[in-house]
Amino acid sequence: MMTIDATLAARFADEALAMEDSRPDRLAEDPSWQAALDWHLRLQAAPEDAALKRACAAWQAEDARHARAWRRLQRVWRLTGELPATQAVPDQPAAPVLRFPRRFQGRRAVWGGALAACLCLALLPLLIDGPGGDFSSPPGQVSELTLEDGSQVTLDGDSALASRFDDTGRRVQLLRGRAYFQVVADQGRPFTVEAGSSRVVVTGTAFNVRWNKRQLEVAVEHGSVEVADPGLGQRSVLKPGDRLQLDQADGNARRTRQPAAQMGAWRKGLLVANGTPLAELVEALESRQRGVILLDDEQLGRQQVTGVFDLNDPRQALQAMVAPHGGRIKTYGPWLTRISREP
């Protein structure tokens, strides 16, 4: 009788189950997968922590579903291309994402417009919307800041904010981009973050705010915040693990749950996707990718992606995102990257 060792048997069983339940939408709802992501991010942040490694091993051993989720996550991590976290990223201009509706006919007109956009965008930072604010972070660089009250801020690439503190309150305006706040508690002086028409009010907590001139995203790591937009009639109180996305143009709001460790993944140079539309991930790379990103296939942009990607190499991350969905990347000089389907 032929025998199969335990490791090989586990691999065969894992691959068979992966055929059934590895769809991005199912993984996003799988508590074992979410927990595996949480362990992975914690180990990435503290790779030499022996006690943490033992705790992770114990978690895997207590349930076959845990072990299976961990093995699957490790395969995903290898496939999406792990690179050393210390890899340097040169300063480079931000990359707006251009999407052309299907109604545009004629590739000559599209490419003519895209090339013209490249020239304009190369000069645009010199003409308008420069660094601005009291604090700014250039594209491709994450900055650590300490505000005058002692609150800590991590500012993502191509982001800027302004602050105004007095005896009655602490006001910060996020002018663009993304920031993570660790707020020092002060009951007498509420801490308010403004982004467009919305306000985020806290007393002492840690949370992410991202704003792209239209959509606001707030995610709470610990503590609580109130998000309000009087013009849209929106008011939400968020607790740890809550994530709110608010479209300031049409008032649509979506509230989801997310493990706390995933909220700060971008600060460690990681982009975590759980059944996330490709177009949304491409937009998340725009402060890390050089030049203009042209996504001209709406159906491709709607494809769901699950994985952990290295923000320190946005080109490799982009390739890993699009390849499983038949996408390809082509560059035209340093200023234009095009994402399309394979012919």
PDB file of C-alpha atoms in Angstrom, residues 8-285:
ATOM      1  CA  LEU A   8       2.053  16.068   1.403  1.00  0.00           C
ATOM      2  CA  ALA A   9      -1.380  14.928   2.540  1.00  0.00           C
ATOM      3  CA  ALA A  10      -2.060  18.330   4.067  1.00  0.00           C
ATOM      4  CA  ARG A  11      -1.033  19.980   0.834  1.00  0.00           C
ATOM      5  CA  PHE A  12      -3.357  17.789  -1.233  1.00  0.00           C
ATOM      6  CA  ALA A  13      -6.260  18.409   1.146  1.00  0.00           C
ATOM      7  CA  ASP A  14      -5.570  22.115   1.184  1.00  0.00           C
ATOM      8  CA  GLU A  15      -5.508  22.375  -2.603  1.00  0.00           C
ATOM      9  CA  ALA A  16      -8.785  20.469  -2.884  1.00  0.00           C
ATOM     10  CA  LEU A  17     -10.512  22.730  -0.396  1.00  0.00           C
ATOM     11  CA  ALA A  18      -9.019  25.788  -2.087  1.00  0.00           C
ATOM     12  CA  MET A  19     -10.966  24.879  -5.215  1.00  0.00           C
ATOM     13  CA  GLU A  20     -14.185  25.238  -3.211  1.00  0.00           C
ATOM     14  CA  ASP A  21     -13.698  28.207  -0.926  1.00  0.00           C
ATOM     15  CA  SER A  22     -10.854  30.413  -2.158  1.00  0.00           C
ATOM     16  CA  ARG A  23     -13.047  32.839  -4.081  1.00  0.00           C
ATOM     17  CA  PRO A  24     -12.241  36.404  -2.948  1.00  0.00           C
ATOM     18  CA  ASP A  25     -15.772  37.077  -1.703  1.00  0.00           C
ATOM     19  CA  ARG A  26     -15.705  33.940   0.474  1.00  0.00           C
ATOM     20  CA  LEU A  27     -12.229  34.630   1.856  1.00  0.00           C
ATOM     21  CA  ALA A  28     -13.313  38.130   2.861  1.00  0.00           C
ATOM     22  CA  GLU A  29     -15.996  36.550   5.094  1.00  0.00           C
ATOM     23  CA  ASP A  30     -13.832  33.698   6.443  1.00  0.00           C
ATOM     24  CA  PRO A  31     -12.837  34.354  10.100  1.00  0.00           C
ATOM     25  CA  SER A  32      -9.869  31.964   9.842  1.00  0.00           C
ATOM     26  CA  TRP A  33      -8.517  33.844   6.817  1.00  0.00           C
ATOM     27  CA  GLN A  34      -8.992  37.176   8.592  1.00  0.00           C
ATOM     28  CA  ALA A  35      -7.191  35.856  11.672  1.00  0.00           C
ATOM     29  CA  ALA A  36      -4.356  34.505   9.514  1.00  0.00           C
ATOM     30  CA  LEU A  37      -3.948  37.950   7.950  1.00  0.00           C
ATOM     31  CA  ASP A  38      -3.817  39.457  11.415  1.00  0.00           C
ATOM     32  CA  TRP A  39      -1.085  37.023  12.530  1.00  0.00           C
ATOM     33  CA  HIS A  40       0.870  37.638   9.323  1.00  0.00           C
ATOM     34  CA  LEU A  41       0.860  41.403   9.781  1.00  0.00           C
ATOM     35  CA  ARG A  42       1.857  41.137  13.434  1.00  0.00           C
ATOM     36  CA  LEU A  43       4.776  38.876  12.524  1.00  0.00           C
ATOM     37  CA  GLN A  44       5.814  41.256   9.731  1.00  0.00           C
ATOM     38  CA  ALA A  45       5.957  44.050  12.294  1.00  0.00           C
ATOM     39  CA  ALA A  46       7.988  41.979  14.795  1.00  0.00           C
ATOM     40  CA  PRO A  47       9.871  39.247  12.856  1.00  0.00           C
ATOM     41  CA  GLU A  48      12.264  38.486  15.754  1.00  0.00           C
ATOM     42  CA  ASP A  49       9.565  38.054  18.399  1.00  0.00           C
ATOM     43  CA  ALA A  50       9.908  34.406  19.455  1.00  0.00           C
ATOM     44  CA  ALA A  51       6.876  34.523  21.762  1.00  0.00           C
ATOM     45  CA  LEU A  52       4.720  35.836  18.945  1.00  0.00           C
ATOM     46  CA  LYS A  53       5.921  33.031  16.651  1.00  0.00           C
ATOM     47  CA  ARG A  54       5.032  30.431  19.290  1.00  0.00           C
ATOM     48  CA  ALA A  55       1.593  31.967  19.776  1.00  0.00           C
ATOM     49  CA  CYS A  56       0.976  31.879  16.026  1.00  0.00           C
ATOM     50  CA  ALA A  57       2.045  28.229  15.868  1.00  0.00           C
ATOM     51  CA  ALA A  58      -0.303  27.426  18.752  1.00  0.00           C
ATOM     52  CA  TRP A  59      -3.160  29.175  16.945  1.00  0.00           C
ATOM     53  CA  GLN A  60      -2.516  27.059  13.852  1.00  0.00           C
ATOM     54  CA  ALA A  61      -2.403  23.851  15.889  1.00  0.00           C
ATOM     55  CA  GLU A  62      -5.713  24.409  17.662  1.00  0.00           C
ATOM     56  CA  ASP A  63      -7.885  24.074  14.534  1.00  0.00           C
ATOM     57  CA  ALA A  64      -7.351  22.516  11.087  1.00  0.00           C
ATOM     58  CA  ARG A  65      -9.097  25.528   9.529  1.00  0.00           C
ATOM     59  CA  HIS A  66      -6.501  27.803  11.102  1.00  0.00           C
ATOM     60  CA  ALA A  67      -3.629  25.760   9.693  1.00  0.00           C
ATOM     61  CA  ARG A  68      -5.246  25.650   6.266  1.00  0.00           C
ATOM     62  CA  ALA A  69      -5.825  29.421   6.241  1.00  0.00           C
ATOM     63  CA  TRP A  70      -2.203  30.008   7.279  1.00  0.00           C
ATOM     64  CA  ARG A  71      -0.820  27.780   4.508  1.00  0.00           C
ATOM     65  CA  ARG A  72      -3.026  29.474   1.940  1.00  0.00           C
ATOM     66  CA  LEU A  73      -1.939  32.925   3.122  1.00  0.00           C
ATOM     67  CA  GLN A  74       1.727  31.954   2.842  1.00  0.00           C
ATOM     68  CA  ARG A  75       1.158  30.826  -0.758  1.00  0.00           C
ATOM     69  CA  VAL A  76      -0.602  34.100  -1.550  1.00  0.00           C
ATOM     70  CA  TRP A  77       2.259  36.070   0.030  1.00  0.00           C
ATOM     71  CA  ARG A  78       4.847  34.215  -2.036  1.00  0.00           C
ATOM     72  CA  LEU A  79       2.840  34.666  -5.225  1.00  0.00           C
ATOM     73  CA  THR A  80       2.364  38.388  -4.689  1.00  0.00           C
ATOM     74  CA  GLY A  81       6.115  38.842  -4.364  1.00  0.00           C
ATOM     75  CA  GLU A  82       7.648  39.461  -0.962  1.00  0.00           C
ATOM     76  CA  LEU A  83      10.544  41.931  -0.950  1.00  0.00           C
ATOM     77  CA  PRO A  84      12.698  43.131   1.970  1.00  0.00           C
ATOM     78  CA  ALA A  85      10.921  45.795   3.994  1.00  0.00           C
ATOM     79  CA  THR A  86      14.024  47.971   3.993  1.00  0.00           C
ATOM     80  CA  GLN A  87      14.045  48.448   0.222  1.00  0.00           C
ATOM     81  CA  ALA A  88      14.391  52.155  -0.544  1.00  0.00           C
ATOM     82  CA  VAL A  89      11.806  53.935  -2.662  1.00  0.00           C
ATOM     83  CA  PRO A  90      13.064  56.957  -4.633  1.00  0.00           C
ATOM     84  CA  ASP A  91      11.071  60.166  -4.559  1.00  0.00           C
ATOM     85  CA  GLN A  92       8.801  60.228  -7.564  1.00  0.00           C
ATOM     86  CA  PRO A  93       5.658  62.042  -8.696  1.00  0.00           C
ATOM     87  CA  ALA A  94       2.224  60.784  -7.787  1.00  0.00           C
ATOM     88  CA  ALA A  95       0.295  58.733 -10.292  1.00  0.00           C
ATOM     89  CA  PRO A  96      -3.290  59.762 -10.970  1.00  0.00           C
ATOM     90  CA  VAL A  97      -5.440  56.903 -12.205  1.00  0.00           C
ATOM     91  CA  LEU A  98      -7.200  57.652 -15.491  1.00  0.00           C
ATOM     92  CA  ARG A  99     -10.252  55.618 -16.452  1.00  0.00           C
ATOM     93  CA  PHE A 100     -11.785  56.008 -19.889  1.00  0.00           C
ATOM     94  CA  PRO A 101     -15.487  55.083 -20.279  1.00  0.00           C
ATOM     95  CA  ARG A 102     -16.431  52.617 -22.981  1.00  0.00           C
ATOM     96  CA  ARG A 103     -18.240  55.313 -24.903  1.00  0.00           C
ATOM     97  CA  PHE A 104     -14.867  56.674 -26.033  1.00  0.00           C
ATOM     98  CA  GLN A 105     -14.256  55.227 -29.475  1.00  0.00           C
ATOM     99  CA  GLY A 106     -11.060  55.378 -31.470  1.00  0.00           C
ATOM    100  CA  ARG A 107      -7.771  54.493 -29.850  1.00  0.00           C
ATOM    101  CA  ARG A 108      -6.047  57.419 -31.497  1.00  0.00           C
ATOM    102  CA  ALA A 109      -8.227  59.910 -29.606  1.00  0.00           C
ATOM    103  CA  VAL A 110      -7.772  58.012 -26.345  1.00  0.00           C
ATOM    104  CA  TRP A 111      -4.008  57.772 -26.610  1.00  0.00           C
ATOM    105  CA  GLY A 112      -3.713  61.340 -27.810  1.00  0.00           C
ATOM    106  CA  GLY A 113      -5.594  62.466 -24.722  1.00  0.00           C
ATOM    107  CA  ALA A 114      -3.569  60.197 -22.460  1.00  0.00           C
ATOM    108  CA  LEU A 115      -0.257  61.488 -23.769  1.00  0.00           C
ATOM    109  CA  ALA A 116      -1.460  65.056 -23.409  1.00  0.00           C
ATOM    110  CA  ALA A 117      -2.497  64.241 -19.845  1.00  0.00           C
ATOM    111  CA  CYS A 118       1.002  62.930 -19.151  1.00  0.00           C
ATOM    112  CA  LEU A 119       2.551  66.245 -20.184  1.00  0.00           C
ATOM    113  CA  CYS A 120       0.039  68.234 -18.170  1.00  0.00           C
ATOM    114  CA  LEU A 121       0.423  66.069 -15.067  1.00  0.00           C
ATOM    115  CA  ALA A 122       4.195  66.326 -15.239  1.00  0.00           C
ATOM    116  CA  LEU A 123       3.873  70.108 -14.893  1.00  0.00           C
ATOM    117  CA  LEU A 124       0.763  70.239 -12.729  1.00  0.00           C
ATOM    118  CA  PRO A 125       2.505  69.855  -9.343  1.00  0.00           C
ATOM    119  CA  LEU A 126       4.574  72.927 -10.191  1.00  0.00           C
ATOM    120  CA  LEU A 127       1.495  75.019 -10.990  1.00  0.00           C
ATOM    121  CA  ILE A 128      -1.225  74.010  -8.512  1.00  0.00           C
ATOM    122  CA  ASP A 129      -1.887  71.871  -5.447  1.00  0.00           C
ATOM    123  CA  GLY A 130       1.736  71.845  -4.354  1.00  0.00           C
ATOM    124  CA  PRO A 131       2.815  70.435  -0.992  1.00  0.00           C
ATOM    125  CA  GLY A 132       0.573  72.945   0.872  1.00  0.00           C
ATOM    126  CA  GLY A 133      -0.437  72.805   4.527  1.00  0.00           C
ATOM    127  CA  ASP A 134       1.737  72.732   7.619  1.00  0.00           C
ATOM    128  CA  PHE A 135       2.929  69.182   6.951  1.00  0.00           C
ATOM    129  CA  SER A 136       3.302  67.266   3.707  1.00  0.00           C
ATOM    130  CA  SER A 137       4.844  64.010   2.544  1.00  0.00           C
ATOM    131  CA  PRO A 138       6.233  63.580  -0.996  1.00  0.00           C
ATOM    132  CA  PRO A 139       5.136  60.706  -3.251  1.00  0.00           C
ATOM    133  CA  GLY A 140       6.598  57.359  -2.266  1.00  0.00           C
ATOM    134  CA  GLN A 141       7.578  58.483   1.231  1.00  0.00           C
ATOM    135  CA  VAL A 142       5.812  57.904   4.563  1.00  0.00           C
ATOM    136  CA  SER A 143       6.446  60.574   7.222  1.00  0.00           C
ATOM    137  CA  GLU A 144       6.117  60.473  11.021  1.00  0.00           C
ATOM    138  CA  LEU A 145       4.938  63.677  12.717  1.00  0.00           C
ATOM    139  CA  THR A 146       4.353  64.867  16.274  1.00  0.00           C
ATOM    140  CA  LEU A 147       1.731  67.578  16.724  1.00  0.00           C
ATOM    141  CA  GLU A 148       2.045  70.264  19.396  1.00  0.00           C
ATOM    142  CA  ASP A 149      -0.215  68.384  21.842  1.00  0.00           C
ATOM    143  CA  GLY A 150       1.913  65.231  21.537  1.00  0.00           C
ATOM    144  CA  SER A 151      -0.466  63.383  19.210  1.00  0.00           C
ATOM    145  CA  GLN A 152       1.331  61.209  16.632  1.00  0.00           C
ATOM    146  CA  VAL A 153       0.579  61.278  12.899  1.00  0.00           C
ATOM    147  CA  THR A 154       1.793  58.969  10.133  1.00  0.00           C
ATOM    148  CA  LEU A 155       1.394  60.707   6.778  1.00  0.00           C
ATOM    149  CA  ASP A 156       1.248  58.595   3.619  1.00  0.00           C
ATOM    150  CA  GLY A 157       2.994  59.534   0.385  1.00  0.00           C
ATOM    151  CA  ASP A 158       1.585  62.516  -1.541  1.00  0.00           C
ATOM    152  CA  SER A 159      -0.443  63.643   1.474  1.00  0.00           C
ATOM    153  CA  ALA A 160      -0.743  66.978   3.290  1.00  0.00           C
ATOM    154  CA  LEU A 161      -2.460  68.424   6.342  1.00  0.00           C
ATOM    155  CA  ALA A 162      -2.777  71.685   8.238  1.00  0.00           C
ATOM    156  CA  SER A 163      -3.369  72.146  11.970  1.00  0.00           C
ATOM    157  CA  ARG A 164      -4.755  74.818  14.263  1.00  0.00           C
ATOM    158  CA  PHE A 165      -4.763  74.297  18.038  1.00  0.00           C
ATOM    159  CA  ASP A 166      -6.081  76.644  20.729  1.00  0.00           C
ATOM    160  CA  ASP A 167      -7.525  76.447  24.256  1.00  0.00           C
ATOM    161  CA  THR A 168     -10.930  75.241  23.054  1.00  0.00           C
ATOM    162  CA  GLY A 169     -10.032  72.574  20.516  1.00  0.00           C
ATOM    163  CA  ARG A 170      -7.562  70.835  18.224  1.00  0.00           C
ATOM    164  CA  ARG A 171      -8.367  71.082  14.533  1.00  0.00           C
ATOM    165  CA  VAL A 172      -6.542  69.263  11.740  1.00  0.00           C
ATOM    166  CA  GLN A 173      -7.447  69.582   8.057  1.00  0.00           C
ATOM    167  CA  LEU A 174      -6.475  66.692   5.774  1.00  0.00           C
ATOM    168  CA  LEU A 175      -5.853  68.453   2.479  1.00  0.00           C
ATOM    169  CA  ARG A 176      -5.259  65.258   0.510  1.00  0.00           C
ATOM    170  CA  GLY A 177      -4.076  61.678   0.874  1.00  0.00           C
ATOM    171  CA  ARG A 178      -4.087  59.475   3.955  1.00  0.00           C
ATOM    172  CA  ALA A 179      -3.034  59.830   7.574  1.00  0.00           C
ATOM    173  CA  TYR A 180      -3.023  57.676  10.695  1.00  0.00           C
ATOM    174  CA  PHE A 181      -3.644  59.500  13.988  1.00  0.00           C
ATOM    175  CA  GLN A 182      -2.772  58.451  17.544  1.00  0.00           C
ATOM    176  CA  VAL A 183      -4.506  61.135  19.554  1.00  0.00           C
ATOM    177  CA  VAL A 184      -3.525  62.154  23.064  1.00  0.00           C
ATOM    178  CA  ALA A 185      -6.620  62.222  25.271  1.00  0.00           C
ATOM    179  CA  ASP A 186      -7.828  65.682  26.304  1.00  0.00           C
ATOM    180  CA  GLN A 187     -11.504  65.834  27.320  1.00  0.00           C
ATOM    181  CA  GLY A 188     -11.464  69.621  27.364  1.00  0.00           C
ATOM    182  CA  ARG A 189     -10.154  69.958  23.809  1.00  0.00           C
ATOM    183  CA  PRO A 190     -11.773  67.670  21.243  1.00  0.00           C
ATOM    184  CA  PHE A 191      -9.580  66.595  18.330  1.00  0.00           C
ATOM    185  CA  THR A 192     -11.255  67.181  14.960  1.00  0.00           C
ATOM    186  CA  VAL A 193     -10.077  66.070  11.512  1.00  0.00           C
ATOM    187  CA  GLU A 194     -11.706  67.809   8.555  1.00  0.00           C
ATOM    188  CA  ALA A 195     -11.662  66.307   5.070  1.00  0.00           C
ATOM    189  CA  GLY A 196     -13.740  68.112   2.501  1.00  0.00           C
ATOM    190  CA  SER A 197     -17.248  68.568   3.890  1.00  0.00           C
ATOM    191  CA  SER A 198     -16.854  65.865   6.568  1.00  0.00           C
ATOM    192  CA  ARG A 199     -15.611  66.014  10.148  1.00  0.00           C
ATOM    193  CA  VAL A 200     -14.143  63.278  12.344  1.00  0.00           C
ATOM    194  CA  VAL A 201     -14.336  64.119  16.076  1.00  0.00           C
ATOM    195  CA  VAL A 202     -12.432  62.226  18.794  1.00  0.00           C
ATOM    196  CA  THR A 203     -11.061  62.719  22.299  1.00  0.00           C
ATOM    197  CA  GLY A 204      -8.354  60.033  22.411  1.00  0.00           C
ATOM    198  CA  THR A 205      -8.027  57.156  19.951  1.00  0.00           C
ATOM    199  CA  ALA A 206      -6.109  55.753  16.959  1.00  0.00           C
ATOM    200  CA  PHE A 207      -7.601  55.765  13.486  1.00  0.00           C
ATOM    201  CA  ASN A 208      -6.973  56.125   9.735  1.00  0.00           C
ATOM    202  CA  VAL A 209      -8.410  58.852   7.519  1.00  0.00           C
ATOM    203  CA  ARG A 210      -8.109  58.821   3.733  1.00  0.00           C
ATOM    204  CA  TRP A 211      -9.543  61.444   1.370  1.00  0.00           C
ATOM    205  CA  ASN A 212      -9.205  61.718  -2.413  1.00  0.00           C
ATOM    206  CA  LYS A 213     -11.238  64.927  -2.928  1.00  0.00           C
ATOM    207  CA  ARG A 214     -14.450  62.892  -3.293  1.00  0.00           C
ATOM    208  CA  GLN A 215     -14.474  59.806  -1.102  1.00  0.00           C
ATOM    209  CA  LEU A 216     -13.717  59.772   2.606  1.00  0.00           C
ATOM    210  CA  GLU A 217     -12.596  56.602   4.362  1.00  0.00           C
ATOM    211  CA  VAL A 218     -12.286  56.347   8.152  1.00  0.00           C
ATOM    212  CA  ALA A 219     -11.160  53.205  10.007  1.00  0.00           C
ATOM    213  CA  VAL A 220     -10.824  52.943  13.800  1.00  0.00           C
ATOM    214  CA  GLU A 221      -8.061  50.868  15.401  1.00  0.00           C
ATOM    215  CA  HIS A 222      -9.010  51.580  19.018  1.00  0.00           C
ATOM    216  CA  GLY A 223     -11.197  54.084  20.831  1.00  0.00           C
ATOM    217  CA  SER A 224     -14.131  55.652  19.008  1.00  0.00           C
ATOM    218  CA  VAL A 225     -14.821  58.517  16.611  1.00  0.00           C
ATOM    219  CA  GLU A 226     -17.844  60.370  15.292  1.00  0.00           C
ATOM    220  CA  VAL A 227     -17.995  61.044  11.546  1.00  0.00           C
ATOM    221  CA  ALA A 228     -20.392  63.810  10.513  1.00  0.00           C
ATOM    222  CA  ASP A 229     -21.267  65.536   7.263  1.00  0.00           C
ATOM    223  CA  PRO A 230     -24.151  67.973   7.900  1.00  0.00           C
ATOM    224  CA  GLY A 231     -24.596  68.785   4.212  1.00  0.00           C
ATOM    225  CA  LEU A 232     -25.207  65.104   3.437  1.00  0.00           C
ATOM    226  CA  GLY A 233     -27.197  64.400   6.593  1.00  0.00           C
ATOM    227  CA  GLN A 234     -24.628  61.775   7.617  1.00  0.00           C
ATOM    228  CA  ARG A 235     -23.603  60.935  11.170  1.00  0.00           C
ATOM    229  CA  SER A 236     -21.916  57.717  12.303  1.00  0.00           C
ATOM    230  CA  VAL A 237     -20.170  56.607  15.494  1.00  0.00           C
ATOM    231  CA  LEU A 238     -17.370  54.157  14.778  1.00  0.00           C
ATOM    232  CA  LYS A 239     -15.895  51.666  17.250  1.00  0.00           C
ATOM    233  CA  PRO A 240     -12.705  49.550  17.004  1.00  0.00           C
ATOM    234  CA  GLY A 241     -12.716  47.554  13.774  1.00  0.00           C
ATOM    235  CA  ASP A 242     -15.299  49.774  12.072  1.00  0.00           C
ATOM    236  CA  ARG A 243     -14.578  51.173   8.603  1.00  0.00           C
ATOM    237  CA  LEU A 244     -16.730  53.802   6.893  1.00  0.00           C
ATOM    238  CA  GLN A 245     -16.533  54.865   3.247  1.00  0.00           C
ATOM    239  CA  LEU A 246     -18.492  58.012   2.409  1.00  0.00           C
ATOM    240  CA  ASP A 247     -18.932  59.409  -1.089  1.00  0.00           C
ATOM    241  CA  GLN A 248     -19.160  63.165  -0.593  1.00  0.00           C
ATOM    242  CA  ALA A 249     -20.568  63.671  -4.091  1.00  0.00           C
ATOM    243  CA  ASP A 250     -23.709  61.556  -3.773  1.00  0.00           C
ATOM    244  CA  GLY A 251     -23.900  60.820  -0.028  1.00  0.00           C
ATOM    245  CA  ASN A 252     -23.602  57.035  -0.394  1.00  0.00           C
ATOM    246  CA  ALA A 253     -22.077  55.444   2.697  1.00  0.00           C
ATOM    247  CA  ARG A 254     -20.799  51.905   3.285  1.00  0.00           C
ATOM    248  CA  ARG A 255     -19.838  50.524   6.675  1.00  0.00           C
ATOM    249  CA  THR A 256     -17.779  47.353   7.086  1.00  0.00           C
ATOM    250  CA  ARG A 257     -15.660  45.545   9.672  1.00  0.00           C
ATOM    251  CA  GLN A 258     -11.901  45.049   9.427  1.00  0.00           C
ATOM    252  CA  PRO A 259      -9.304  43.520  11.802  1.00  0.00           C
ATOM    253  CA  ALA A 260      -7.387  46.300  13.543  1.00  0.00           C
ATOM    254  CA  ALA A 261      -3.980  45.048  12.391  1.00  0.00           C
ATOM    255  CA  GLN A 262      -5.012  45.386   8.750  1.00  0.00           C
ATOM    256  CA  MET A 263      -5.891  49.042   9.198  1.00  0.00           C
ATOM    257  CA  GLY A 264      -2.286  49.979   9.787  1.00  0.00           C
ATOM    258  CA  ALA A 265      -0.804  47.649   7.166  1.00  0.00           C
ATOM    259  CA  TRP A 266      -0.005  50.527   4.793  1.00  0.00           C
ATOM    260  CA  ARG A 267       2.261  52.038   7.459  1.00  0.00           C
ATOM    261  CA  LYS A 268       4.335  48.853   7.275  1.00  0.00           C
ATOM    262  CA  GLY A 269       4.522  49.018   3.479  1.00  0.00           C
ATOM    263  CA  LEU A 270       1.777  46.431   2.877  1.00  0.00           C
ATOM    264  CA  LEU A 271      -1.489  46.619   0.962  1.00  0.00           C
ATOM    265  CA  VAL A 272      -4.077  44.072   2.141  1.00  0.00           C
ATOM    266  CA  ALA A 273      -6.888  43.147  -0.262  1.00  0.00           C
ATOM    267  CA  ASN A 274      -9.944  41.102   0.727  1.00  0.00           C
ATOM    268  CA  GLY A 275     -12.138  40.722  -2.322  1.00  0.00           C
ATOM    269  CA  THR A 276     -11.313  44.341  -3.218  1.00  0.00           C
ATOM    270  CA  PRO A 277     -12.089  45.652  -6.736  1.00  0.00           C
ATOM    271  CA  LEU A 278      -8.932  46.014  -8.807  1.00  0.00           C
ATOM    272  CA  ALA A 279      -9.759  49.646  -9.633  1.00  0.00           C
ATOM    273  CA  GLU A 280      -9.788  50.494  -5.925  1.00  0.00           C
ATOM    274  CA  LEU A 281      -6.387  48.867  -5.407  1.00  0.00           C
ATOM    275  CA  VAL A 282      -4.919  50.673  -8.410  1.00  0.00           C
ATOM    276  CA  GLU A 283      -6.082  53.933  -6.888  1.00  0.00           C
ATOM    277  CA  ALA A 284      -4.442  52.993  -3.586  1.00  0.00           C
ATOM    278  CA  LEU A 285      -1.114  52.686  -5.445  1.00  0.00           C
TER     279      LEU A 285
END
